[in-house]
Amino acid sequence: MKIAIIGAGITGLTLARELSKKSDVSIYEKKNKIGGLVDVDTKLGGPYHKIGGHCFNSKHTEVL
């Protein structure tokens, strides 16, 4: 069975890995890199999350 997954974020990559055990899977992503909302760059020698704290826990203002 052939399966197409749109989006190479955490969910798309996880789904592709599991489905690829029994199916032919292709992933389509519009950006030049994978990760989706987990969009981390290196700034000043450490990881910097470009999207923001909502990926971690937006209910706590100290995280934002």
Coordinates of N, CA and C in Angstrom, one line a residue:
M1 N 0.8 -1.2 0.0 CA 0.0 0.0 0.0 C 0.9 1.2 0.0
K2 N 0.5 2.2 -0.8 CA 1.3 3.5 -0.9 C 0.5 4.5 0.0
I3 N 1.3 5.3 0.8 CA 0.7 6.3 1.7 C 1.4 7.6 1.5
A4 N 0.7 8.7 1.4 CA 1.4 10.0 1.4 C 1.0 10.7 2.7
I5 N 2.0 11.3 3.3 CA 1.9 12.1 4.5 C 2.3 13.6 4.2
I6 N 1.4 14.5 4.5 CA 1.7 15.9 4.2 C 2.2 16.5 5.5
G7 N 3.4 17.0 5.6 CA 3.9 17.6 6.8 C 5.0 16.8 7.5
A8 N 6.2 17.3 7.6 CA 7.3 16.6 8.3 C 7.5 17.1 9.6
G9 N 6.5 17.3 10.4 CA 6.6 17.7 11.8 C 6.7 16.5 12.6
I10 N 6.6 16.7 13.9 CA 6.7 15.5 14.9 C 5.7 14.5 14.6
T11 N 4.4 14.9 14.3 CA 3.4 13.9 14.1 C 3.6 13.2 12.8
G12 N 3.9 13.9 11.7 CA 4.1 13.3 10.4 C 5.2 12.4 10.4
L13 N 6.3 12.7 11.0 CA 7.5 11.8 11.0 C 7.2 10.6 11.8
T14 N 6.5 10.7 13.0 CA 6.2 9.5 13.8 C 5.3 8.6 13.1
L15 N 4.3 9.2 12.4 CA 3.3 8.4 11.7 C 4.0 7.7 10.5
A16 N 4.9 8.4 9.8 CA 5.6 7.8 8.7 C 6.5 6.6 9.2
R17 N 7.1 6.8 10.3 CA 8.0 5.7 10.8 C 7.2 4.4 11.1
E18 N 6.0 4.6 11.8 CA 5.2 3.5 12.1 C 4.6 2.8 10.9
L19 N 4.0 3.6 10.0 CA 3.4 3.1 8.8 C 4.4 2.4 7.8
S20 N 5.6 2.9 7.8 CA 6.6 2.4 6.9 C 7.0 0.9 7.2
K21 N 6.6 0.4 8.4 CA 6.9 -1.0 8.7 C 6.1 -1.9 7.8
K22 N 5.0 -1.5 7.3 CA 4.1 -2.3 6.5 C 3.7 -1.7 5.2
S23 N 4.1 -0.4 4.9 CA 3.6 0.3 3.7 C 4.7 1.1 3.1
D24 N 4.5 1.5 1.9 CA 5.4 2.4 1.2 C 5.0 3.8 1.5
V25 N 5.8 4.6 2.2 CA 5.3 5.9 2.7 C 6.2 7.0 2.1
S26 N 5.5 8.1 1.6 CA 6.2 9.3 1.1 C 5.7 10.5 2.0
I27 N 6.7 11.3 2.4 CA 6.4 12.5 3.2 C 6.6 13.7 2.3
Y28 N 5.7 14.7 2.4 CA 5.8 15.9 1.6 C 5.8 17.1 2.6
E29 N 6.8 17.9 2.4 CA 7.0 19.1 3.4 C 7.3 20.3 2.5
K30 N 6.7 21.4 2.8 CA 6.9 22.6 2.0 C 8.1 23.4 2.4
K31 N 8.6 23.3 3.7 CA 9.8 24.0 4.1 C 11.0 23.2 3.7
N32 N 12.2 23.8 3.9 CA 13.4 23.2 3.5 C 14.0 22.3 4.5
K33 N 13.3 22.2 5.7 CA 13.8 21.3 6.7 C 12.6 20.7 7.5
I34 N 12.9 19.6 8.2 CA 11.8 18.9 8.9 C 11.7 19.5 10.3
G35 N 10.6 19.1 11.0 CA 10.4 19.5 12.4 C 9.1 20.2 12.7
G36 N 8.5 20.8 11.7 CA 7.3 21.5 12.0 C 7.4 22.6 13.1
L37 N 6.6 22.5 14.1 CA 6.6 23.5 15.2 C 7.8 23.4 16.1
V38 N 8.6 22.3 15.9 CA 9.8 22.2 16.7 C 10.9 22.8 15.8
D39 N 10.9 24.1 15.7 CA 11.8 24.9 14.8 C 12.9 25.6 15.6
V40 N 14.0 24.8 15.8 CA 15.1 25.3 16.7 C 16.3 25.7 15.8
D41 N 16.9 26.8 16.2 CA 18.1 27.2 15.6 C 19.2 27.3 16.7
T42 N 20.4 27.5 16.4 CA 21.4 27.7 17.4 C 21.8 29.2 17.4
K43 N 21.6 29.8 18.6 CA 22.0 31.2 18.8 C 22.9 31.3 20.0
L44 N 23.9 32.1 19.9 CA 24.9 32.3 21.0 C 25.3 31.0 21.6
G45 N 25.5 30.0 20.8 CA 26.0 28.7 21.2 C 25.0 27.7 21.9
G46 N 23.7 28.1 21.8 CA 22.7 27.2 22.4 C 21.5 27.1 21.6
P47 N 20.6 26.2 21.9 CA 19.3 26.1 21.1 C 18.4 27.3 21.4
Y48 N 17.7 27.7 20.3 CA 16.8 28.8 20.4 C 15.5 28.4 19.6
H49 N 14.4 28.4 20.3 CA 13.2 27.9 19.7 C 12.5 29.1 19.1
K50 N 12.4 29.2 17.7 CA 11.9 30.3 17.0 C 10.4 30.6 17.1
I51 N 9.6 29.5 17.3 CA 8.2 29.6 17.3 C 7.7 30.2 18.7
G52 N 8.2 29.7 19.8 CA 7.8 30.2 21.1 C 7.4 29.1 22.1
G53 N 7.1 29.6 23.3 CA 6.8 28.7 24.4 C 5.6 27.9 24.3
H54 N 4.6 28.2 23.4 CA 3.4 27.5 23.3 C 3.6 26.0 22.9
C55 N 4.8 25.7 22.4 CA 5.1 24.3 22.1 C 5.4 23.5 23.4
F56 N 5.8 24.2 24.4 CA 6.2 23.6 25.6 C 5.0 23.6 26.6
N57 N 4.5 24.8 27.0 CA 3.4 24.9 27.9 C 3.0 26.4 28.0
S58 N 2.0 26.8 27.2 CA 1.6 28.2 27.2 C 0.7 28.6 28.3
K59 N 0.4 27.7 29.2 CA -0.5 28.0 30.4 C 0.3 28.7 31.5
H60 N 1.6 28.6 31.4 CA 2.5 29.2 32.4 C 3.2 30.4 31.8
T61 N 2.9 31.6 32.3 CA 3.5 32.8 31.8 C 5.0 32.9 31.9
E62 N 5.6 32.2 32.9 CA 7.0 32.2 33.1 C 7.7 31.4 31.9
V63 N 7.0 30.5 31.3 CA 7.6 29.8 30.2 C 7.5 30.7 28.9
L64 N 6.4 31.4 28.8 CA 6.3 32.3 27.6 C 7.4 33.4 27.7

